[in-house]
């Protein structure tokens, strides 16, 4: 009997950053778990995501955390940076500081996308009002009484109300009563009169709020004064990377005095090692909550009184551009910083005469409260909770008391399904007001509020080779279609996998397959996002094989022992065809590259019993046999696979190499041309097969045929993305090197077909090789040098092979032919590490030949041509050999 799952209702009070992040996580978790959910956001603001912090349209107001630390998702740190790239800032980096208003737009858009993806599972409503009180019994639902007179009943509620409002309790009565005192500067219209008046301004507080307002109100004829007890402005972030440090070892019995000594020693070590204190302070961030808990209430109070201001100014830093603007204003004496408190205020009509505790007097047209959030939560909803005992103030009177985000009542129990996150947990966690902490809390709340995924008791569907899939039948059908297309090397796999995860957003294998296609095949996939979805889904609903495959793809994308993880996976799951396709470097994927040259062959041979002669396995074996030089056996295996599955791209690819490596150029050209026009019309790498035909035409020394092939089948527009780089770009270069292309090379079309990221920061050594070829053909030496710099800091294969290859190509372009030939010749023995086939890597050998001839080293060129002709006859090589000087 099928269990009927109750459709819960969750209310989120507040639609600022904390509420939006919670709503995003609830939508995505409910969709992934297939848990029906009614979600209600209660907030009078016109737009979700902005709140107070991100509503300011002033472009001078920048985030206080670099873009790389502001993702909505704790497991996808680059999400915000990629969003900026897609929304008008293509050159943004993770170290850049975006504007606050842009971040508010990002939060709103991310929520909108999550709501769209959750359609059918999550019903979302917005109530443009406030929640003013909360009632209900501990055993019953939550009842929220709204300002418009409505009543909202929910199974649970998340109070994402943000920081407590400022109270101005510090201000003398005369100041609080003055119309020239601005208590809440972020309320729309609060600063209109200040902007229109040229009078001086006094900002009370020197934190980040004061910094933002100083930028907004700065003008040549005005002096802005700021005052605080410490007189300390926030420190700036570093202009560039400062290095990373491990946190120190904490004393077993941690006291405040012991914590002080440990932290100050740690900072001193950071300054000695990195020349900067910031790495030390940043290393404390993951441990702050633990350290706060380890202190007694008295020690926490002492810390706030003695070190609170110092901590805040160093921990919560401002963007470098913001710091530069403040420095200019201070140098011009438009900004003056005072240390002290306000002791007296006299209203003289058009000015306020403010006396400070340090004895100074400041005449200002306006005084603005920039002291930041208050200690206690004072809005009507929180007051009702405190008055009824449903909630109690947090430690030191800050925020509210919670346990794992759930409100504690007066008896210390979690009696009601009421939760909170962010600033209201400040007393419990201390550091809890920044996005990196709030997003983790939001994800934890979503897991806590929603029921775990339903256990599947009926028989699971299977993939094309009989392995079970943790999804439903319809999504499994789409996945099988995608897998079949990958194994045949046919178009449409990306769409099929995308349909599988659209049908079941919690299907880990579907997300992992998309990440794989995006990473290795240049498919239009947001790879980090797909990978994060795969990891979340695997954690909630995947068997051991599926979890292992997700781990393999994660390691492969992140270049952390991916090849060995893949081998371990196949040792346990030899029938995983997608994993085997990934491991064998043929046409679809780069394969294993950091193991010995014959490992892929041994792997295919070892997995043979799991496939029992299946055409896919036979096709892979055919390709690897030709790599061994066993061309006759490879041809027989390829024909055997094609007899069963004529669309098998791997078998066709193997046969194409057999023809090329055996020198059967005319027969290979004609056979492959017929297949491309027939069965090959649906091949995902059809351009690569056309490239093989063009290789035969190059070998036959037929420049007219090469040009026709280029314009008909290989010119960008007909070929796109990485395929244009790998096939079209390399063909142009080889045609130029052999004299089969006269006139200008259309390389700019090739470069325009791929992104700068692919050209200058490629993810794999195989792509990097072809990027270097295309950039050399185009004569773009600055981009070639940038590629070289990337390779020098990338994975080991790029460091060992691609970086020196770029140096050699640069020497060639600068006509330092002896140096180029020496560099290229040294790389031939290790070139196989980049992956791909011998025919693809041959472009380096042909470049070496060109460098030797250009350097006048004809004897070395003759030896190389003789070796090539011994391997396979080719009219082009015979012509080049005959043309060498005596």
PDB file of N, CA, C and O in Angstrom, residues 764-820:
ATOM      1  N   UNK A 764      41.390  20.844 -19.425  1.00  0.00           N
ATOM      2  CA  UNK A 764      42.153  19.620 -19.668  1.00  0.00           C
ATOM      3  C   UNK A 764      43.363  19.908 -20.534  1.00  0.00           C
ATOM      4  O   UNK A 764      43.382  20.862 -21.332  1.00  0.00           O
ATOM      5  N   UNK A 765      44.373  19.054 -20.413  1.00  0.00           N
ATOM      6  CA  UNK A 765      45.581  19.210 -21.218  1.00  0.00           C
ATOM      7  C   UNK A 765      45.286  18.994 -22.697  1.00  0.00           C
ATOM      8  O   UNK A 765      45.907  19.625 -23.564  1.00  0.00           O
ATOM      9  N   UNK A 766      44.343  18.116 -23.009  1.00  0.00           N
ATOM     10  CA  UNK A 766      43.995  17.853 -24.401  1.00  0.00           C
ATOM     11  C   UNK A 766      43.443  19.116 -25.067  1.00  0.00           C
ATOM     12  O   UNK A 766      43.857  19.488 -26.173  1.00  0.00           O
ATOM     13  N   UNK A 767      42.518  19.801 -24.397  1.00  0.00           N
ATOM     14  CA  UNK A 767      41.999  21.057 -24.932  1.00  0.00           C
ATOM     15  C   UNK A 767      43.106  22.104 -24.995  1.00  0.00           C
ATOM     16  O   UNK A 767      43.197  22.883 -25.956  1.00  0.00           O
ATOM     17  N   UNK A 768      43.969  22.126 -23.986  1.00  0.00           N
ATOM     18  CA  UNK A 768      45.052  23.103 -23.947  1.00  0.00           C
ATOM     19  C   UNK A 768      46.006  22.924 -25.127  1.00  0.00           C
ATOM     20  O   UNK A 768      46.493  23.910 -25.702  1.00  0.00           O
ATOM     21  N   UNK A 769      46.287  21.681 -25.512  1.00  0.00           N
ATOM     22  CA  UNK A 769      47.143  21.430 -26.667  1.00  0.00           C
ATOM     23  C   UNK A 769      46.580  22.110 -27.913  1.00  0.00           C
ATOM     24  O   UNK A 769      47.283  22.804 -28.654  1.00  0.00           O
ATOM     25  N   UNK A 770      45.291  21.911 -28.137  1.00  0.00           N
ATOM     26  CA  UNK A 770      44.686  22.461 -29.345  1.00  0.00           C
ATOM     27  C   UNK A 770      44.485  23.966 -29.249  1.00  0.00           C
ATOM     28  O   UNK A 770      44.482  24.669 -30.272  1.00  0.00           O
ATOM     29  N   UNK A 771      44.310  24.482 -28.034  1.00  0.00           N
ATOM     30  CA  UNK A 771      44.275  25.936 -27.871  1.00  0.00           C
ATOM     31  C   UNK A 771      45.619  26.539 -28.257  1.00  0.00           C
ATOM     32  O   UNK A 771      45.679  27.583 -28.933  1.00  0.00           O
ATOM     33  N   UNK A 772      46.703  25.897 -27.848  1.00  0.00           N
ATOM     34  CA  UNK A 772      48.038  26.386 -28.204  1.00  0.00           C
ATOM     35  C   UNK A 772      48.246  26.363 -29.713  1.00  0.00           C
ATOM     36  O   UNK A 772      48.827  27.299 -30.290  1.00  0.00           O
ATOM     37  N   UNK A 773      47.776  25.318 -30.364  1.00  0.00           N
ATOM     38  CA  UNK A 773      47.907  25.220 -31.824  1.00  0.00           C
ATOM     39  C   UNK A 773      47.149  26.365 -32.506  1.00  0.00           C
ATOM     40  O   UNK A 773      47.671  27.048 -33.397  1.00  0.00           O
ATOM     41  N   UNK A 774      45.888  26.583 -32.090  1.00  0.00           N
ATOM     42  CA  UNK A 774      45.062  27.609 -32.726  1.00  0.00           C
ATOM     43  C   UNK A 774      45.637  29.001 -32.490  1.00  0.00           C
ATOM     44  O   UNK A 774      45.648  29.850 -33.398  1.00  0.00           O
ATOM     45  N   UNK A 775      46.108  29.275 -31.280  1.00  0.00           N
ATOM     46  CA  UNK A 775      46.668  30.590 -30.980  1.00  0.00           C
ATOM     47  C   UNK A 775      47.958  30.822 -31.753  1.00  0.00           C
ATOM     48  O   UNK A 775      48.238  31.944 -32.208  1.00  0.00           O
ATOM     49  N   UNK A 776      48.765  29.774 -31.947  1.00  0.00           N
ATOM     50  CA  UNK A 776      49.979  29.890 -32.750  1.00  0.00           C
ATOM     51  C   UNK A 776      49.625  30.155 -34.207  1.00  0.00           C
ATOM     52  O   UNK A 776      50.233  31.011 -34.864  1.00  0.00           O
ATOM     53  N   UNK A 777      48.625  29.432 -34.720  1.00  0.00           N
ATOM     54  CA  UNK A 777      48.201  29.638 -36.109  1.00  0.00           C
ATOM     55  C   UNK A 777      47.707  31.057 -36.319  1.00  0.00           C
ATOM     56  O   UNK A 777      47.905  31.653 -37.387  1.00  0.00           O
ATOM     57  N   UNK A 778      47.069  31.634 -35.287  1.00  0.00           N
ATOM     58  CA  UNK A 778      46.554  33.002 -35.393  1.00  0.00           C
ATOM     59  C   UNK A 778      47.622  34.049 -35.103  1.00  0.00           C
ATOM     60  O   UNK A 778      47.386  35.243 -35.307  1.00  0.00           O
ATOM     61  N   UNK A 779      48.779  33.620 -34.594  1.00  0.00           N
ATOM     62  CA  UNK A 779      49.829  34.563 -34.251  1.00  0.00           C
ATOM     63  C   UNK A 779      49.510  35.397 -33.028  1.00  0.00           C
ATOM     64  O   UNK A 779      50.061  36.484 -32.857  1.00  0.00           O
ATOM     65  N   UNK A 780      48.630  34.901 -32.146  1.00  0.00           N
ATOM     66  CA  UNK A 780      48.222  35.659 -30.951  1.00  0.00           C
ATOM     67  C   UNK A 780      49.164  35.300 -29.797  1.00  0.00           C
ATOM     68  O   UNK A 780      48.842  34.490 -28.923  1.00  0.00           O
ATOM     69  N   UNK A 781      50.325  35.928 -29.787  1.00  0.00           N
ATOM     70  CA  UNK A 781      51.332  35.589 -28.782  1.00  0.00           C
ATOM     71  C   UNK A 781      50.932  36.015 -27.368  1.00  0.00           C
ATOM     72  O   UNK A 781      51.211  35.277 -26.417  1.00  0.00           O
ATOM     73  N   UNK A 782      50.286  37.166 -27.162  1.00  0.00           N
ATOM     74  CA  UNK A 782      49.869  37.483 -25.781  1.00  0.00           C
ATOM     75  C   UNK A 782      48.940  36.424 -25.193  1.00  0.00           C
ATOM     76  O   UNK A 782      49.088  36.029 -24.032  1.00  0.00           O
ATOM     77  N   UNK A 783      47.964  35.946 -26.004  1.00  0.00           N
ATOM     78  CA  UNK A 783      47.057  34.917 -25.500  1.00  0.00           C
ATOM     79  C   UNK A 783      47.805  33.606 -25.284  1.00  0.00           C
ATOM     80  O   UNK A 783      47.514  32.863 -24.336  1.00  0.00           O
ATOM     81  N   UNK A 784      48.779  33.315 -26.137  1.00  0.00           N
ATOM     82  CA  UNK A 784      49.573  32.089 -25.974  1.00  0.00           C
ATOM     83  C   UNK A 784      50.367  32.150 -24.672  1.00  0.00           C
ATOM     84  O   UNK A 784      50.488  31.141 -23.961  1.00  0.00           O
ATOM     85  N   UNK A 785      50.867  33.322 -24.329  1.00  0.00           N
ATOM     86  CA  UNK A 785      51.607  33.456 -23.072  1.00  0.00           C
ATOM     87  C   UNK A 785      50.663  33.319 -21.881  1.00  0.00           C
ATOM     88  O   UNK A 785      51.032  32.757 -20.843  1.00  0.00           O
ATOM     89  N   UNK A 786      49.428  33.850 -22.006  1.00  0.00           N
ATOM     90  CA  UNK A 786      48.462  33.686 -20.911  1.00  0.00           C
ATOM     91  C   UNK A 786      48.093  32.217 -20.738  1.00  0.00           C
ATOM     92  O   UNK A 786      47.924  31.744 -19.610  1.00  0.00           O
ATOM     93  N   UNK A 787      47.971  31.495 -21.841  1.00  0.00           N
ATOM     94  CA  UNK A 787      47.720  30.050 -21.757  1.00  0.00           C
ATOM     95  C   UNK A 787      48.888  29.358 -21.058  1.00  0.00           C
ATOM     96  O   UNK A 787      48.695  28.461 -20.233  1.00  0.00           O
ATOM     97  N   UNK A 788      50.088  29.783 -21.378  1.00  0.00           N
ATOM     98  CA  UNK A 788      51.274  29.191 -20.755  1.00  0.00           C
ATOM     99  C   UNK A 788      51.269  29.430 -19.240  1.00  0.00           C
ATOM    100  O   UNK A 788      51.559  28.518 -18.460  1.00  0.00           O
ATOM    101  N   UNK A 789      50.912  30.649 -18.836  1.00  0.00           N
ATOM    102  CA  UNK A 789      50.860  30.955 -17.403  1.00  0.00           C
ATOM    103  C   UNK A 789      49.790  30.111 -16.704  1.00  0.00           C
ATOM    104  O   UNK A 789      50.001  29.647 -15.576  1.00  0.00           O
ATOM    105  N   UNK A 790      48.652  29.934 -17.354  1.00  0.00           N
ATOM    106  CA  UNK A 790      47.611  29.077 -16.779  1.00  0.00           C
ATOM    107  C   UNK A 790      48.114  27.650 -16.622  1.00  0.00           C
ATOM    108  O   UNK A 790      47.945  27.029 -15.564  1.00  0.00           O
ATOM    109  N   UNK A 791      48.728  27.130 -17.671  1.00  0.00           N
ATOM    110  CA  UNK A 791      49.199  25.739 -17.643  1.00  0.00           C
ATOM    111  C   UNK A 791      50.243  25.541 -16.547  1.00  0.00           C
ATOM    112  O   UNK A 791      50.288  24.489 -15.898  1.00  0.00           O
ATOM    113  N   UNK A 792      51.078  26.552 -16.317  1.00  0.00           N
ATOM    114  CA  UNK A 792      52.124  26.427 -15.298  1.00  0.00           C
ATOM    115  C   UNK A 792      51.550  26.271 -13.902  1.00  0.00           C
ATOM    116  O   UNK A 792      52.212  25.740 -13.005  1.00  0.00           O
ATOM    117  N   UNK A 793      50.298  26.715 -13.699  1.00  0.00           N
ATOM    118  CA  UNK A 793      49.672  26.581 -12.386  1.00  0.00           C
ATOM    119  C   UNK A 793      48.535  25.598 -12.345  1.00  0.00           C
ATOM    120  O   UNK A 793      47.791  25.547 -11.368  1.00  0.00           O
ATOM    121  N   UNK A 794      48.377  24.811 -13.413  1.00  0.00           N
ATOM    122  CA  UNK A 794      47.240  23.885 -13.505  1.00  0.00           C
ATOM    123  C   UNK A 794      47.672  22.479 -13.080  1.00  0.00           C
ATOM    124  O   UNK A 794      48.590  22.311 -12.264  1.00  0.00           O
ATOM    125  N   UNK A 795      47.027  21.461 -13.643  1.00  0.00           N
ATOM    126  CA  UNK A 795      47.302  20.073 -13.254  1.00  0.00           C
ATOM    127  C   UNK A 795      48.691  19.654 -13.733  1.00  0.00           C
ATOM    128  O   UNK A 795      49.316  20.322 -14.560  1.00  0.00           O
ATOM    129  N   UNK A 796      49.199  18.509 -13.220  1.00  0.00           N
ATOM    130  CA  UNK A 796      50.577  18.111 -13.549  1.00  0.00           C
ATOM    131  C   UNK A 796      50.842  17.951 -15.044  1.00  0.00           C
ATOM    132  O   UNK A 796      51.936  18.295 -15.519  1.00  0.00           O
ATOM    133  N   UNK A 797      49.869  17.415 -15.802  1.00  0.00           N
ATOM    134  CA  UNK A 797      50.102  17.224 -17.242  1.00  0.00           C
ATOM    135  C   UNK A 797      50.238  18.573 -17.945  1.00  0.00           C
ATOM    136  O   UNK A 797      51.099  18.749 -18.818  1.00  0.00           O
ATOM    137  N   UNK A 798      49.407  19.532 -17.582  1.00  0.00           N
ATOM    138  CA  UNK A 798      49.547  20.848 -18.202  1.00  0.00           C
ATOM    139  C   UNK A 798      50.883  21.486 -17.823  1.00  0.00           C
ATOM    140  O   UNK A 798      51.527  22.131 -18.655  1.00  0.00           O
ATOM    141  N   UNK A 799      51.291  21.314 -16.592  1.00  0.00           N
ATOM    142  CA  UNK A 799      52.588  21.881 -16.179  1.00  0.00           C
ATOM    143  C   UNK A 799      53.742  21.231 -16.936  1.00  0.00           C
ATOM    144  O   UNK A 799      54.676  21.911 -17.371  1.00  0.00           O
ATOM    145  N   UNK A 800      53.691  19.900 -17.085  1.00  0.00           N
ATOM    146  CA  UNK A 800      54.811  19.170 -17.676  1.00  0.00           C
ATOM    147  C   UNK A 800      54.847  19.274 -19.190  1.00  0.00           C
ATOM    148  O   UNK A 800      55.933  19.300 -19.787  1.00  0.00           O
ATOM    149  N   UNK A 801      53.688  19.331 -19.822  1.00  0.00           N
ATOM    150  CA  UNK A 801      53.633  19.255 -21.287  1.00  0.00           C
ATOM    151  C   UNK A 801      53.205  20.577 -21.918  1.00  0.00           C
ATOM    152  O   UNK A 801      53.861  21.090 -22.826  1.00  0.00           O
ATOM    153  N   UNK A 802      52.076  21.131 -21.463  1.00  0.00           N
ATOM    154  CA  UNK A 802      51.504  22.282 -22.165  1.00  0.00           C
ATOM    155  C   UNK A 802      52.342  23.544 -21.971  1.00  0.00           C
ATOM    156  O   UNK A 802      52.555  24.311 -22.918  1.00  0.00           O
ATOM    157  N   UNK A 803      52.822  23.794 -20.755  1.00  0.00           N
ATOM    158  CA  UNK A 803      53.614  25.011 -20.530  1.00  0.00           C
ATOM    159  C   UNK A 803      54.851  25.044 -21.427  1.00  0.00           C
ATOM    160  O   UNK A 803      55.089  26.041 -22.129  1.00  0.00           O
ATOM    161  N   UNK A 804      55.686  23.975 -21.467  1.00  0.00           N
ATOM    162  CA  UNK A 804      56.827  24.017 -22.391  1.00  0.00           C
ATOM    163  C   UNK A 804      56.412  24.001 -23.866  1.00  0.00           C
ATOM    164  O   UNK A 804      57.123  24.546 -24.717  1.00  0.00           O
ATOM    165  N   UNK A 805      55.270  23.390 -24.169  1.00  0.00           N
ATOM    166  CA  UNK A 805      54.786  23.413 -25.552  1.00  0.00           C
ATOM    167  C   UNK A 805      54.487  24.859 -25.980  1.00  0.00           C
ATOM    168  O   UNK A 805      54.811  25.269 -27.107  1.00  0.00           O
ATOM    169  N   UNK A 806      53.854  25.630 -25.087  1.00  0.00           N
ATOM    170  CA  UNK A 806      53.586  27.036 -25.392  1.00  0.00           C
ATOM    171  C   UNK A 806      54.891  27.802 -25.604  1.00  0.00           C
ATOM    172  O   UNK A 806      54.969  28.675 -26.478  1.00  0.00           O
ATOM    173  N   UNK A 807      55.912  27.486 -24.807  1.00  0.00           N
ATOM    174  CA  UNK A 807      57.208  28.139 -24.987  1.00  0.00           C
ATOM    175  C   UNK A 807      57.778  27.823 -26.365  1.00  0.00           C
ATOM    176  O   UNK A 807      58.306  28.706 -27.057  1.00  0.00           O
ATOM    177  N   UNK A 808      57.660  26.546 -26.766  1.00  0.00           N
ATOM    178  CA  UNK A 808      58.187  26.150 -28.078  1.00  0.00           C
ATOM    179  C   UNK A 808      57.408  26.810 -29.209  1.00  0.00           C
ATOM    180  O   UNK A 808      57.986  27.273 -30.203  1.00  0.00           O
ATOM    181  N   UNK A 809      56.092  26.861 -29.090  1.00  0.00           N
ATOM    182  CA  UNK A 809      55.276  27.500 -30.122  1.00  0.00           C
ATOM    183  C   UNK A 809      55.576  29.005 -30.190  1.00  0.00           C
ATOM    184  O   UNK A 809      55.564  29.602 -31.272  1.00  0.00           O
ATOM    185  N   UNK A 810      55.811  29.630 -29.035  1.00  0.00           N
ATOM    186  CA  UNK A 810      56.166  31.051 -29.026  1.00  0.00           C
ATOM    187  C   UNK A 810      57.482  31.268 -29.775  1.00  0.00           C
ATOM    188  O   UNK A 810      57.618  32.210 -30.575  1.00  0.00           O
ATOM    189  N   UNK A 811      58.454  30.403 -29.517  1.00  0.00           N
ATOM    190  CA  UNK A 811      59.730  30.497 -30.230  1.00  0.00           C
ATOM    191  C   UNK A 811      59.519  30.337 -31.733  1.00  0.00           C
ATOM    192  O   UNK A 811      60.137  31.041 -32.542  1.00  0.00           O
ATOM    193  N   UNK A 812      58.639  29.431 -32.128  1.00  0.00           N
ATOM    194  CA  UNK A 812      58.366  29.228 -33.553  1.00  0.00           C
ATOM    195  C   UNK A 812      57.773  30.494 -34.168  1.00  0.00           C
ATOM    196  O   UNK A 812      58.191  30.941 -35.245  1.00  0.00           O
ATOM    197  N   UNK A 813      56.781  31.080 -33.481  1.00  0.00           N
ATOM    198  CA  UNK A 813      56.131  32.278 -34.012  1.00  0.00           C
ATOM    199  C   UNK A 813      57.104  33.446 -34.103  1.00  0.00           C
ATOM    200  O   UNK A 813      56.953  34.324 -34.964  1.00  0.00           O
ATOM    201  N   UNK A 814      58.098  33.471 -33.218  1.00  0.00           N
ATOM    202  CA  UNK A 814      59.097  34.539 -33.243  1.00  0.00           C
ATOM    203  C   UNK A 814      60.301  34.179 -34.094  1.00  0.00           C
ATOM    204  O   UNK A 814      61.317  34.863 -34.055  1.00  0.00           O
ATOM    205  N   UNK A 815      60.175  33.058 -34.858  1.00  0.00           N
ATOM    206  CA  UNK A 815      61.188  32.608 -35.812  1.00  0.00           C
ATOM    207  C   UNK A 815      62.506  32.239 -35.136  1.00  0.00           C
ATOM    208  O   UNK A 815      63.568  32.309 -35.734  1.00  0.00           O
ATOM    209  N   UNK A 816      62.402  31.810 -33.896  1.00  0.00           N
ATOM    210  CA  UNK A 816      63.557  31.221 -33.219  1.00  0.00           C
ATOM    211  C   UNK A 816      63.460  29.710 -33.436  1.00  0.00           C
ATOM    212  O   UNK A 816      63.128  28.936 -32.548  1.00  0.00           O
ATOM    213  N   UNK A 817      63.754  29.294 -34.670  1.00  0.00           N
ATOM    214  CA  UNK A 817      63.416  27.939 -35.106  1.00  0.00           C
ATOM    215  C   UNK A 817      64.257  26.863 -34.416  1.00  0.00           C
ATOM    216  O   UNK A 817      63.743  25.784 -34.114  1.00  0.00           O
ATOM    217  N   UNK A 818      65.538  27.138 -34.174  1.00  0.00           N
ATOM    218  CA  UNK A 818      66.362  26.132 -33.484  1.00  0.00           C
ATOM    219  C   UNK A 818      65.804  25.856 -32.087  1.00  0.00           C
ATOM    220  O   UNK A 818      65.683  24.699 -31.665  1.00  0.00           O
ATOM    221  N   UNK A 819      65.468  26.930 -31.380  1.00  0.00           N
ATOM    222  CA  UNK A 819      64.914  26.778 -30.029  1.00  0.00           C
ATOM    223  C   UNK A 819      63.570  26.057 -30.063  1.00  0.00           C
ATOM    224  O   UNK A 819      63.282  25.193 -29.232  1.00  0.00           O
ATOM    225  N   UNK A 820      62.747  26.388 -31.048  1.00  0.00           N
ATOM    226  CA  UNK A 820      61.443  25.736 -31.171  1.00  0.00           C
ATOM    227  C   UNK A 820      61.602  24.246 -31.438  1.00  0.00           C
ATOM    228  O   UNK A 820      60.923  23.408 -30.838  1.00  0.00           O
TER     229      UNK A 820
END
